[in-house]
Amino acid sequence: MGVPGSGRSLGLDTLVRLRRGRRPAAEGGARRLPVPEGMTTPLGCDAVAVPARLGPLVTPRLPRVGCVYADGTHWWWIVPSDSDYALSWPAPVHYSPGAPLPGGARLIHRPGGTVPYTPPIPLYLALCRVTGTTPEWSRPLSA
């Protein structure tokens, strides 16, 4: 797909960002998970929710743990925006664009530094491991 009159074409990454830019940052008018004072979100902000029982199993498998929130039933990891691009997170994980604030969520882990992110690929792999799910790129192609 090209940009009319420019001689340039738009890549898939650009098209995904344009489409996502049209939706509200937090669905349903919910507030976003607040990042701690002094932290920035240069790559945007989404969240990955995991049932609380799995949280303690995932954390030790990660090379870096960013901001983690808990609301009693789930743990929420902050990841850069579009961390679900071309990736299906395993059940019972829930990916939340815009990182909407669940009722009663509180910060349970704050990393050092100024960015709140947990790296999404190690988080994805840890979640696949604890849920017994084969990572998407390791599954056989169907004929």
mmCIF file of N, CA and C in Angstrom:
data_model
loop_
_atom_site.group_PDB
_atom_site.id
_atom_site.type_symbol
_atom_site.label_atom_id
_atom_site.label_comp_id
_atom_site.label_asym_id
_atom_site.label_seq_id
_atom_site.Cartn_x
_atom_site.Cartn_y
_atom_site.Cartn_z
ATOM 1 N N MET A 1 0.864 -1.171 0.000
ATOM 2 C CA MET A 1 0.000 0.000 0.000
ATOM 3 C C MET A 1 0.902 1.222 0.000
ATOM 4 N N GLY A 2 0.652 2.152 -0.853
ATOM 5 C CA GLY A 2 1.493 3.328 -0.965
ATOM 6 C C GLY A 2 0.841 4.573 -0.418
ATOM 7 N N VAL A 3 1.670 5.571 -0.194
ATOM 8 C CA VAL A 3 1.183 6.879 0.194
ATOM 9 C C VAL A 3 1.002 7.653 -1.101
ATOM 10 N N PRO A 4 -0.243 8.042 -1.430
ATOM 11 C CA PRO A 4 -0.514 8.682 -2.721
ATOM 12 C C PRO A 4 0.412 9.869 -2.994
ATOM 13 N N GLY A 5 1.040 9.830 -4.157
ATOM 14 C CA GLY A 5 1.862 10.948 -4.601
ATOM 15 C C GLY A 5 3.232 11.031 -3.965
ATOM 16 N N SER A 6 3.583 10.112 -3.063
ATOM 17 C CA SER A 6 4.869 10.238 -2.379
ATOM 18 C C SER A 6 5.913 9.266 -2.908
ATOM 19 N N GLY A 7 5.474 8.213 -3.605
ATOM 20 C CA GLY A 7 6.417 7.212 -4.059
ATOM 21 C C GLY A 7 6.869 6.283 -2.939
ATOM 22 N N ARG A 8 6.271 6.408 -1.746
ATOM 23 C CA ARG A 8 6.640 5.571 -0.598
ATOM 24 C C ARG A 8 5.520 4.580 -0.313
ATOM 25 N N SER A 9 5.878 3.496 0.340
ATOM 26 C CA SER A 9 4.868 2.532 0.755
ATOM 27 C C SER A 9 4.847 2.441 2.275
ATOM 28 N N LEU A 10 3.684 2.067 2.789
ATOM 29 C CA LEU A 10 3.536 1.903 4.227
ATOM 30 C C LEU A 10 3.788 0.442 4.583
ATOM 31 N N GLY A 11 4.580 0.228 5.618
ATOM 32 C CA GLY A 11 4.841 -1.125 6.082
ATOM 33 C C GLY A 11 3.733 -1.599 7.005
ATOM 34 N N LEU A 12 3.729 -2.887 7.287
ATOM 35 C CA LEU A 12 2.723 -3.470 8.159
ATOM 36 C C LEU A 12 2.779 -2.860 9.557
ATOM 37 N N ASP A 13 3.990 -2.607 10.068
ATOM 38 C CA ASP A 13 4.116 -1.991 11.399
ATOM 39 C C ASP A 13 3.414 -0.641 11.438
ATOM 40 N N THR A 14 3.590 0.160 10.413
ATOM 41 C CA THR A 14 2.955 1.474 10.358
ATOM 42 C C THR A 14 1.443 1.345 10.303
ATOM 43 N N LEU A 15 0.955 0.416 9.504
ATOM 44 C CA LEU A 15 -0.490 0.226 9.395
ATOM 45 C C LEU A 15 -1.097 -0.228 10.721
ATOM 46 N N VAL A 16 -0.421 -1.126 11.430
ATOM 47 C CA VAL A 16 -0.915 -1.577 12.737
ATOM 48 C C VAL A 16 -0.969 -0.409 13.701
ATOM 49 N N ARG A 17 0.086 0.395 13.748
ATOM 50 C CA ARG A 17 0.106 1.550 14.658
ATOM 51 C C ARG A 17 -0.995 2.556 14.304
ATOM 52 N N LEU A 18 -1.240 2.776 13.014
ATOM 53 C CA LEU A 18 -2.305 3.694 12.622
ATOM 54 C C LEU A 18 -3.664 3.179 13.072
ATOM 55 N N ARG A 19 -3.914 1.886 12.870
ATOM 56 C CA ARG A 19 -5.184 1.302 13.282
ATOM 57 C C ARG A 19 -5.346 1.398 14.793
ATOM 58 N N ARG A 20 -4.296 1.071 15.539
ATOM 59 C CA ARG A 20 -4.381 1.102 16.998
ATOM 60 C C ARG A 20 -4.493 2.524 17.521
ATOM 61 N N GLY A 21 -3.940 3.472 16.800
ATOM 62 C CA GLY A 21 -4.023 4.857 17.229
ATOM 63 C C GLY A 21 -5.441 5.399 17.196
ATOM 64 N N ARG A 22 -6.329 4.722 16.479
ATOM 65 C CA ARG A 22 -7.723 5.169 16.373
ATOM 66 C C ARG A 22 -8.576 4.725 17.550
ATOM 67 N N ARG A 23 -8.122 3.733 18.321
ATOM 68 C CA ARG A 23 -8.928 3.249 19.441
ATOM 69 C C ARG A 23 -8.578 4.015 20.716
ATOM 70 N N PRO A 24 -9.478 4.038 21.673
ATOM 71 C CA PRO A 24 -9.185 4.721 22.931
ATOM 72 C C PRO A 24 -8.018 4.052 23.641
ATOM 73 N N ALA A 25 -7.230 4.844 24.381
ATOM 74 C CA ALA A 25 -6.073 4.316 25.097
ATOM 75 C C ALA A 25 -6.474 3.299 26.143
ATOM 76 N N ALA A 26 -7.533 3.553 26.852
ATOM 77 C CA ALA A 26 -8.040 2.604 27.847
ATOM 78 C C ALA A 26 -9.502 2.362 27.526
ATOM 79 N N GLU A 27 -9.847 1.108 27.317
ATOM 80 C CA GLU A 27 -11.190 0.782 26.873
ATOM 81 C C GLU A 27 -12.229 1.041 27.951
ATOM 82 N N GLY A 28 -13.430 1.412 27.542
ATOM 83 C CA GLY A 28 -14.522 1.605 28.475
ATOM 84 C C GLY A 28 -14.373 2.814 29.369
ATOM 85 N N GLY A 29 -13.512 3.749 29.012
ATOM 86 C CA GLY A 29 -13.338 4.949 29.822
ATOM 87 C C GLY A 29 -12.547 4.709 31.098
ATOM 88 N N ALA A 30 -11.959 3.528 31.262
ATOM 89 C CA ALA A 30 -11.178 3.238 32.455
ATOM 90 C C ALA A 30 -9.898 4.064 32.456
ATOM 91 N N ARG A 31 -9.401 4.329 33.650
ATOM 92 C CA ARG A 31 -8.111 5.005 33.768
ATOM 93 C C ARG A 31 -6.999 4.007 33.484
ATOM 94 N N ARG A 32 -5.838 4.514 33.103
ATOM 95 C CA ARG A 32 -4.690 3.655 32.846
ATOM 96 C C ARG A 32 -3.986 3.325 34.149
ATOM 97 N N LEU A 33 -3.293 2.179 34.156
ATOM 98 C CA LEU A 33 -2.457 1.856 35.297
ATOM 99 C C LEU A 33 -1.450 2.992 35.467
ATOM 100 N N PRO A 34 -1.345 3.529 36.648
ATOM 101 C CA PRO A 34 -0.406 4.644 36.849
ATOM 102 C C PRO A 34 1.024 4.128 36.957
ATOM 103 N N VAL A 35 1.944 4.748 36.261
ATOM 104 C CA VAL A 35 3.342 4.378 36.453
ATOM 105 C C VAL A 35 3.891 5.226 37.599
ATOM 106 N N PRO A 36 4.811 4.670 38.364
ATOM 107 C CA PRO A 36 5.348 5.416 39.501
ATOM 108 C C PRO A 36 6.010 6.725 39.081
ATOM 109 N N GLU A 37 6.018 7.660 39.990
ATOM 110 C CA GLU A 37 6.634 8.962 39.744
ATOM 111 C C GLU A 37 8.091 8.775 39.340
ATOM 112 N N GLY A 38 8.501 9.542 38.344
ATOM 113 C CA GLY A 38 9.865 9.467 37.850
ATOM 114 C C GLY A 38 10.072 8.454 36.735
ATOM 115 N N MET A 39 9.039 7.668 36.424
ATOM 116 C CA MET A 39 9.142 6.693 35.328
ATOM 117 C C MET A 39 8.473 7.257 34.087
ATOM 118 N N THR A 40 8.957 6.823 32.924
ATOM 119 C CA THR A 40 8.387 7.263 31.653
ATOM 120 C C THR A 40 7.988 6.050 30.825
ATOM 121 N N THR A 41 7.095 6.264 29.875
ATOM 122 C CA THR A 41 6.647 5.187 28.982
ATOM 123 C C THR A 41 6.905 5.589 27.532
ATOM 124 N N PRO A 42 8.180 5.625 27.119
ATOM 125 C CA PRO A 42 8.497 6.078 25.767
ATOM 126 C C PRO A 42 7.958 5.170 24.666
ATOM 127 N N LEU A 43 7.621 3.929 24.987
ATOM 128 C CA LEU A 43 7.112 2.993 23.983
ATOM 129 C C LEU A 43 5.615 2.751 24.139
ATOM 130 N N GLY A 44 4.920 3.623 24.838
ATOM 131 C CA GLY A 44 3.511 3.421 25.099
ATOM 132 C C GLY A 44 3.342 2.435 26.236
ATOM 133 N N CYS A 45 2.102 2.028 26.462
ATOM 134 C CA CYS A 45 1.850 1.230 27.652
ATOM 135 C C CYS A 45 0.659 0.303 27.449
ATOM 136 N N ASP A 46 0.884 -1.001 27.514
ATOM 137 C CA ASP A 46 -0.155 -2.014 27.543
ATOM 138 C C ASP A 46 0.083 -2.859 28.788
ATOM 139 N N ALA A 47 -0.821 -3.768 29.069
ATOM 140 C CA ALA A 47 -0.660 -4.618 30.244
ATOM 141 C C ALA A 47 -1.000 -6.058 29.902
ATOM 142 N N VAL A 48 -0.373 -6.976 30.616
ATOM 143 C CA VAL A 48 -0.640 -8.403 30.486
ATOM 144 C C VAL A 48 -1.135 -8.883 31.840
ATOM 145 N N ALA A 49 -2.380 -9.381 31.872
ATOM 146 C CA ALA A 49 -2.987 -9.854 33.115
ATOM 147 C C ALA A 49 -2.877 -11.370 33.198
ATOM 148 N N VAL A 50 -2.509 -11.839 34.378
ATOM 149 C CA VAL A 50 -2.324 -13.260 34.630
ATOM 150 C C VAL A 50 -3.049 -13.600 35.923
ATOM 151 N N PRO A 51 -3.729 -14.743 35.999
ATOM 152 C CA PRO A 51 -4.335 -15.123 37.274
ATOM 153 C C PRO A 51 -3.292 -15.074 38.396
ATOM 154 N N ALA A 52 -3.691 -14.568 39.547
ATOM 155 C CA ALA A 52 -2.779 -14.349 40.670
ATOM 156 C C ALA A 52 -2.001 -15.604 41.056
ATOM 157 N N ARG A 53 -2.596 -16.760 40.911
ATOM 158 C CA ARG A 53 -1.906 -18.001 41.290
ATOM 159 C C ARG A 53 -0.672 -18.265 40.422
ATOM 160 N N LEU A 54 -0.638 -17.716 39.204
ATOM 161 C CA LEU A 54 0.490 -17.923 38.301
ATOM 162 C C LEU A 54 1.600 -16.885 38.483
ATOM 163 N N GLY A 55 1.275 -15.733 39.057
ATOM 164 C CA GLY A 55 2.253 -14.657 39.209
ATOM 165 C C GLY A 55 3.563 -15.087 39.845
ATOM 166 N N PRO A 56 3.518 -15.741 41.018
ATOM 167 C CA PRO A 56 4.767 -16.157 41.662
ATOM 168 C C PRO A 56 5.554 -17.207 40.867
ATOM 169 N N LEU A 57 4.907 -17.913 39.958
ATOM 170 C CA LEU A 57 5.594 -18.892 39.123
ATOM 171 C C LEU A 57 6.303 -18.232 37.943
ATOM 172 N N VAL A 58 5.780 -17.087 37.502
ATOM 173 C CA VAL A 58 6.321 -16.392 36.332
ATOM 174 C C VAL A 58 7.515 -15.519 36.705
ATOM 175 N N THR A 59 7.405 -14.786 37.793
ATOM 176 C CA THR A 59 8.412 -13.792 38.155
ATOM 177 C C THR A 59 9.844 -14.326 38.181
ATOM 178 N N PRO A 60 10.123 -15.478 38.809
ATOM 179 C CA PRO A 60 11.520 -15.941 38.833
ATOM 180 C C PRO A 60 12.073 -16.351 37.471
ATOM 181 N N ARG A 61 11.217 -16.521 36.488
ATOM 182 C CA ARG A 61 11.650 -16.923 35.149
ATOM 183 C C ARG A 61 12.018 -15.727 34.261
ATOM 184 N N LEU A 62 11.866 -14.524 34.783
ATOM 185 C CA LEU A 62 12.093 -13.326 33.972
ATOM 186 C C LEU A 62 13.461 -12.715 34.249
ATOM 187 N N PRO A 63 14.158 -12.264 33.183
ATOM 188 C CA PRO A 63 15.459 -11.611 33.389
ATOM 189 C C PRO A 63 15.314 -10.211 33.985
ATOM 190 N N ARG A 64 14.175 -9.583 33.758
ATOM 191 C CA ARG A 64 13.884 -8.256 34.310
ATOM 192 C C ARG A 64 12.390 -8.188 34.556
ATOM 193 N N VAL A 65 12.025 -7.722 35.741
ATOM 194 C CA VAL A 65 10.618 -7.552 36.072
ATOM 195 C C VAL A 65 10.347 -6.056 36.158
ATOM 196 N N GLY A 66 9.420 -5.597 35.333
ATOM 197 C CA GLY A 66 9.027 -4.190 35.366
ATOM 198 C C GLY A 66 7.981 -3.977 36.443
ATOM 199 N N CYS A 67 7.161 -2.960 36.265
ATOM 200 C CA CYS A 67 6.095 -2.695 37.220
ATOM 201 C C CYS A 67 5.074 -3.829 37.174
ATOM 202 N N VAL A 68 4.696 -4.308 38.349
ATOM 203 C CA VAL A 68 3.677 -5.345 38.469
ATOM 204 C C VAL A 68 2.626 -4.823 39.443
ATOM 205 N N TYR A 69 1.373 -4.954 39.051
ATOM 206 C CA TYR A 69 0.246 -4.552 39.869
ATOM 207 C C TYR A 69 -0.567 -5.792 40.205
ATOM 208 N N ALA A 70 -1.270 -5.757 41.324
ATOM 209 C CA ALA A 70 -2.153 -6.864 41.697
ATOM 210 C C ALA A 70 -3.493 -6.284 42.100
ATOM 211 N N ASP A 71 -4.561 -7.000 41.724
ATOM 212 C CA ASP A 71 -5.908 -6.551 42.091
ATOM 213 C C ASP A 71 -6.673 -7.618 42.872
ATOM 214 N N GLY A 72 -5.951 -8.582 43.432
ATOM 215 C CA GLY A 72 -6.604 -9.637 44.192
ATOM 216 C C GLY A 72 -6.785 -10.910 43.394
ATOM 217 N N THR A 73 -7.230 -10.793 42.154
ATOM 218 C CA THR A 73 -7.432 -11.988 41.330
ATOM 219 C C THR A 73 -6.407 -12.101 40.205
ATOM 220 N N HIS A 74 -5.754 -11.005 39.848
ATOM 221 C CA HIS A 74 -4.784 -10.989 38.750
ATOM 222 C C HIS A 74 -3.531 -10.217 39.125
ATOM 223 N N TRP A 75 -2.456 -10.561 38.457
ATOM 224 C CA TRP A 75 -1.240 -9.755 38.443
ATOM 225 C C TRP A 75 -1.168 -9.136 37.056
ATOM 226 N N TRP A 76 -0.758 -7.869 37.000
ATOM 227 C CA TRP A 76 -0.693 -7.114 35.742
ATOM 228 C C TRP A 76 0.740 -6.648 35.519
ATOM 229 N N TRP A 77 1.346 -7.058 34.400
ATOM 230 C CA TRP A 77 2.676 -6.612 34.025
ATOM 231 C C TRP A 77 2.539 -5.508 32.977
ATOM 232 N N ILE A 78 3.339 -4.463 33.112
ATOM 233 C CA ILE A 78 3.369 -3.389 32.119
ATOM 234 C C ILE A 78 4.355 -3.796 31.021
ATOM 235 N N VAL A 79 3.893 -3.728 29.776
ATOM 236 C CA VAL A 79 4.722 -4.037 28.608
ATOM 237 C C VAL A 79 4.596 -2.881 27.615
ATOM 238 N N PRO A 80 5.539 -2.746 26.687
ATOM 239 C CA PRO A 80 5.407 -1.703 25.663
ATOM 240 C C PRO A 80 4.153 -1.927 24.820
ATOM 241 N N SER A 81 3.598 -0.843 24.306
ATOM 242 C CA SER A 81 2.436 -0.940 23.410
ATOM 243 C C SER A 81 2.735 -1.875 22.248
ATOM 244 N N ASP A 82 1.689 -2.550 21.790
ATOM 245 C CA ASP A 82 1.754 -3.447 20.636
ATOM 246 C C ASP A 82 2.570 -4.714 20.893
ATOM 247 N N SER A 83 2.722 -5.103 22.157
ATOM 248 C CA SER A 83 3.448 -6.340 22.464
ATOM 249 C C SER A 83 2.643 -7.580 22.095
ATOM 250 N N ASP A 84 1.442 -7.381 21.595
ATOM 251 C CA ASP A 84 0.642 -8.507 21.100
ATOM 252 C C ASP A 84 0.695 -8.605 19.578
ATOM 253 N N TYR A 85 1.478 -7.742 18.947
ATOM 254 C CA TYR A 85 1.581 -7.724 17.499
ATOM 255 C C TYR A 85 2.073 -9.084 16.997
ATOM 256 N N ALA A 86 1.268 -9.751 16.176
ATOM 257 C CA ALA A 86 1.582 -11.052 15.580
ATOM 258 C C ALA A 86 1.866 -12.111 16.648
ATOM 259 N N LEU A 87 1.216 -11.998 17.811
ATOM 260 C CA LEU A 87 1.463 -12.922 18.913
ATOM 261 C C LEU A 87 0.164 -13.186 19.652
ATOM 262 N N SER A 88 -0.145 -14.450 19.856
ATOM 263 C CA SER A 88 -1.322 -14.819 20.642
ATOM 264 C C SER A 88 -0.851 -15.243 22.023
ATOM 265 N N TRP A 89 -1.209 -14.467 23.033
ATOM 266 C CA TRP A 89 -0.809 -14.796 24.400
ATOM 267 C C TRP A 89 -1.605 -16.014 24.857
ATOM 268 N N PRO A 90 -0.978 -16.913 25.631
ATOM 269 C CA PRO A 90 -1.654 -18.160 26.018
ATOM 270 C C PRO A 90 -2.789 -17.925 27.016
ATOM 271 N N ALA A 91 -3.807 -18.788 26.942
ATOM 272 C CA ALA A 91 -4.884 -18.753 27.931
ATOM 273 C C ALA A 91 -4.314 -19.268 29.248
ATOM 274 N N PRO A 92 -4.701 -18.710 30.335
ATOM 275 C CA PRO A 92 -5.746 -17.747 30.647
ATOM 276 C C PRO A 92 -5.250 -16.307 30.737
ATOM 277 N N VAL A 93 -4.191 -15.995 30.012
ATOM 278 C CA VAL A 93 -3.624 -14.646 30.007
ATOM 279 C C VAL A 93 -4.540 -13.706 29.245
ATOM 280 N N HIS A 94 -4.601 -12.454 29.708
ATOM 281 C CA HIS A 94 -5.414 -11.441 29.026
ATOM 282 C C HIS A 94 -4.520 -10.257 28.687
ATOM 283 N N TYR A 95 -4.460 -9.898 27.408
ATOM 284 C CA TYR A 95 -3.679 -8.748 26.956
ATOM 285 C C TYR A 95 -4.578 -7.525 26.922
ATOM 286 N N SER A 96 -4.144 -6.431 27.549
ATOM 287 C CA SER A 96 -4.975 -5.223 27.661
ATOM 288 C C SER A 96 -4.307 -4.013 27.030
ATOM 289 N N PRO A 97 -4.682 -3.678 25.784
ATOM 290 C CA PRO A 97 -4.152 -2.461 25.168
ATOM 291 C C PRO A 97 -4.527 -1.229 25.998
ATOM 292 N N GLY A 98 -3.582 -0.339 26.159
ATOM 293 C CA GLY A 98 -3.833 0.883 26.917
ATOM 294 C C GLY A 98 -3.716 0.713 28.410
ATOM 295 N N ALA A 99 -3.486 -0.495 28.898
ATOM 296 C CA ALA A 99 -3.303 -0.788 30.322
ATOM 297 C C ALA A 99 -4.390 -0.185 31.201
ATOM 298 N N PRO A 100 -5.673 -0.566 30.967
ATOM 299 C CA PRO A 100 -6.732 -0.016 31.815
ATOM 300 C C PRO A 100 -6.567 -0.460 33.266
ATOM 301 N N LEU A 101 -6.899 0.420 34.171
ATOM 302 C CA LEU A 101 -6.738 0.194 35.603
ATOM 303 C C LEU A 101 -7.871 -0.665 36.137
ATOM 304 N N PRO A 102 -7.556 -1.879 36.619
ATOM 305 C CA PRO A 102 -8.603 -2.675 37.245
ATOM 306 C C PRO A 102 -8.909 -2.110 38.629
ATOM 307 N N GLY A 103 -10.138 -2.268 39.073
ATOM 308 C CA GLY A 103 -10.516 -1.759 40.386
ATOM 309 C C GLY A 103 -9.661 -2.356 41.486
ATOM 310 N N GLY A 104 -9.120 -1.530 42.324
ATOM 311 C CA GLY A 104 -8.349 -1.973 43.473
ATOM 312 C C GLY A 104 -6.930 -2.426 43.179
ATOM 313 N N ALA A 105 -6.429 -2.235 41.969
ATOM 314 C CA ALA A 105 -5.063 -2.659 41.654
ATOM 315 C C ALA A 105 -4.064 -1.797 42.419
ATOM 316 N N ARG A 106 -3.022 -2.445 42.913
ATOM 317 C CA ARG A 106 -1.962 -1.719 43.606
ATOM 318 C C ARG A 106 -0.609 -2.202 43.106
ATOM 319 N N LEU A 107 0.360 -1.345 43.153
ATOM 320 C CA LEU A 107 1.713 -1.669 42.713
ATOM 321 C C LEU A 107 2.352 -2.633 43.714
ATOM 322 N N ILE A 108 2.817 -3.787 43.222
ATOM 323 C CA ILE A 108 3.487 -4.734 44.120
ATOM 324 C C ILE A 108 4.969 -4.892 43.797
ATOM 325 N N HIS A 109 5.401 -4.411 42.624
ATOM 326 C CA HIS A 109 6.823 -4.428 42.280
ATOM 327 C C HIS A 109 7.152 -3.220 41.424
ATOM 328 N N ARG A 110 8.202 -2.514 41.831
ATOM 329 C CA ARG A 110 8.709 -1.383 41.062
ATOM 330 C C ARG A 110 10.162 -1.676 40.734
ATOM 331 N N PRO A 111 10.514 -1.653 39.450
ATOM 332 C CA PRO A 111 11.909 -1.912 39.089
ATOM 333 C C PRO A 111 12.771 -0.683 39.345
ATOM 334 N N GLY A 112 14.065 -0.892 39.369
ATOM 335 C CA GLY A 112 14.980 0.243 39.381
ATOM 336 C C GLY A 112 14.966 0.883 38.007
ATOM 337 N N GLY A 113 15.402 2.100 37.918
ATOM 338 C CA GLY A 113 15.452 2.784 36.625
ATOM 339 C C GLY A 113 14.209 3.607 36.361
ATOM 340 N N THR A 114 14.081 4.028 35.103
ATOM 341 C CA THR A 114 13.006 4.957 34.754
ATOM 342 C C THR A 114 11.951 4.382 33.822
ATOM 343 N N VAL A 115 12.081 3.116 33.410
ATOM 344 C CA VAL A 115 11.054 2.522 32.546
ATOM 345 C C VAL A 115 10.352 1.380 33.284
ATOM 346 N N PRO A 116 9.018 1.290 33.116
ATOM 347 C CA PRO A 116 8.236 0.313 33.874
ATOM 348 C C PRO A 116 8.053 -1.043 33.204
ATOM 349 N N TYR A 117 8.707 -1.253 32.075
ATOM 350 C CA TYR A 117 8.403 -2.410 31.244
ATOM 351 C C TYR A 117 9.042 -3.716 31.708
ATOM 352 N N THR A 118 8.269 -4.796 31.558
ATOM 353 C CA THR A 118 8.805 -6.150 31.586
ATOM 354 C C THR A 118 9.011 -6.518 30.122
ATOM 355 N N PRO A 119 10.171 -7.057 29.750
ATOM 356 C CA PRO A 119 10.373 -7.426 28.341
ATOM 357 C C PRO A 119 9.308 -8.439 27.893
ATOM 358 N N PRO A 120 8.583 -8.148 26.823
ATOM 359 C CA PRO A 120 7.444 -8.988 26.449
ATOM 360 C C PRO A 120 7.789 -10.399 25.981
ATOM 361 N N ILE A 121 8.888 -10.602 25.277
ATOM 362 C CA ILE A 121 9.199 -11.951 24.793
ATOM 363 C C ILE A 121 9.551 -12.884 25.956
ATOM 364 N N PRO A 122 10.427 -12.489 26.884
ATOM 365 C CA PRO A 122 10.642 -13.371 28.044
ATOM 366 C C PRO A 122 9.362 -13.601 28.857
ATOM 367 N N LEU A 123 8.501 -12.574 28.967
ATOM 368 C CA LEU A 123 7.231 -12.746 29.680
ATOM 369 C C LEU A 123 6.358 -13.761 28.945
ATOM 370 N N TYR A 124 6.274 -13.637 27.635
ATOM 371 C CA TYR A 124 5.496 -14.577 26.825
ATOM 372 C C TYR A 124 6.009 -16.003 27.016
ATOM 373 N N LEU A 125 7.316 -16.186 26.933
ATOM 374 C CA LEU A 125 7.892 -17.526 27.078
ATOM 375 C C LEU A 125 7.664 -18.093 28.480
ATOM 376 N N ALA A 126 7.805 -17.260 29.509
ATOM 377 C CA ALA A 126 7.554 -17.711 30.884
ATOM 378 C C ALA A 126 6.095 -18.115 31.046
ATOM 379 N N LEU A 127 5.189 -17.338 30.467
ATOM 380 C CA LEU A 127 3.767 -17.671 30.566
ATOM 381 C C LEU A 127 3.445 -18.948 29.796
ATOM 382 N N CYS A 128 4.063 -19.143 28.644
ATOM 383 C CA CYS A 128 3.875 -20.401 27.913
ATOM 384 C C CYS A 128 4.343 -21.568 28.775
ATOM 385 N N ARG A 129 5.465 -21.388 29.421
ATOM 386 C CA ARG A 129 6.024 -22.459 30.250
ATOM 387 C C ARG A 129 5.092 -22.831 31.403
ATOM 388 N N VAL A 130 4.614 -21.821 32.156
ATOM 389 C CA VAL A 130 3.793 -22.126 33.336
ATOM 390 C C VAL A 130 2.374 -22.566 32.968
ATOM 391 N N THR A 131 1.926 -22.240 31.761
ATOM 392 C CA THR A 131 0.589 -22.677 31.332
ATOM 393 C C THR A 131 0.637 -23.956 30.494
ATOM 394 N N GLY A 132 1.840 -24.439 30.197
ATOM 395 C CA GLY A 132 1.963 -25.653 29.387
ATOM 396 C C GLY A 132 1.595 -25.443 27.934
ATOM 397 N N THR A 133 1.784 -24.224 27.442
ATOM 398 C CA THR A 133 1.438 -23.864 26.063
ATOM 399 C C THR A 133 2.697 -23.843 25.204
ATOM 400 N N THR A 134 2.619 -24.394 24.017
ATOM 401 C CA THR A 134 3.729 -24.319 23.070
ATOM 402 C C THR A 134 3.757 -22.913 22.479
ATOM 403 N N PRO A 135 4.922 -22.251 22.487
ATOM 404 C CA PRO A 135 4.996 -20.918 21.868
ATOM 405 C C PRO A 135 4.493 -20.979 20.423
ATOM 406 N N GLU A 136 3.826 -19.923 20.035
ATOM 407 C CA GLU A 136 3.194 -19.870 18.711
ATOM 408 C C GLU A 136 4.134 -20.197 17.571
ATOM 409 N N TRP A 137 5.366 -19.719 17.611
ATOM 410 C CA TRP A 137 6.299 -19.935 16.510
ATOM 411 C C TRP A 137 6.855 -21.357 16.486
ATOM 412 N N SER A 138 6.582 -22.162 17.526
ATOM 413 C CA SER A 138 7.041 -23.543 17.568
ATOM 414 C C SER A 138 5.971 -24.546 17.155
ATOM 415 N N ARG A 139 4.782 -24.060 16.909
ATOM 416 C CA ARG A 139 3.685 -24.949 16.516
ATOM 417 C C ARG A 139 3.805 -25.328 15.053
ATOM 418 N N PRO A 140 3.404 -26.562 14.715
ATOM 419 C CA PRO A 140 3.475 -26.960 13.300
ATOM 420 C C PRO A 140 2.474 -26.158 12.468
ATOM 421 N N LEU A 141 2.852 -25.916 11.232
ATOM 422 C CA LEU A 141 1.966 -25.237 10.294
ATOM 423 C C LEU A 141 0.917 -26.224 9.827
ATOM 424 N N SER A 142 -0.320 -25.775 9.740
ATOM 425 C CA SER A 142 -1.371 -26.669 9.237
ATOM 426 C C SER A 142 -1.389 -26.622 7.720
ATOM 427 N N ALA A 143 -1.712 -27.749 7.146
ATOM 428 C CA ALA A 143 -1.676 -27.864 5.681
ATOM 429 C C ALA A 143 -2.950 -27.343 5.072
#
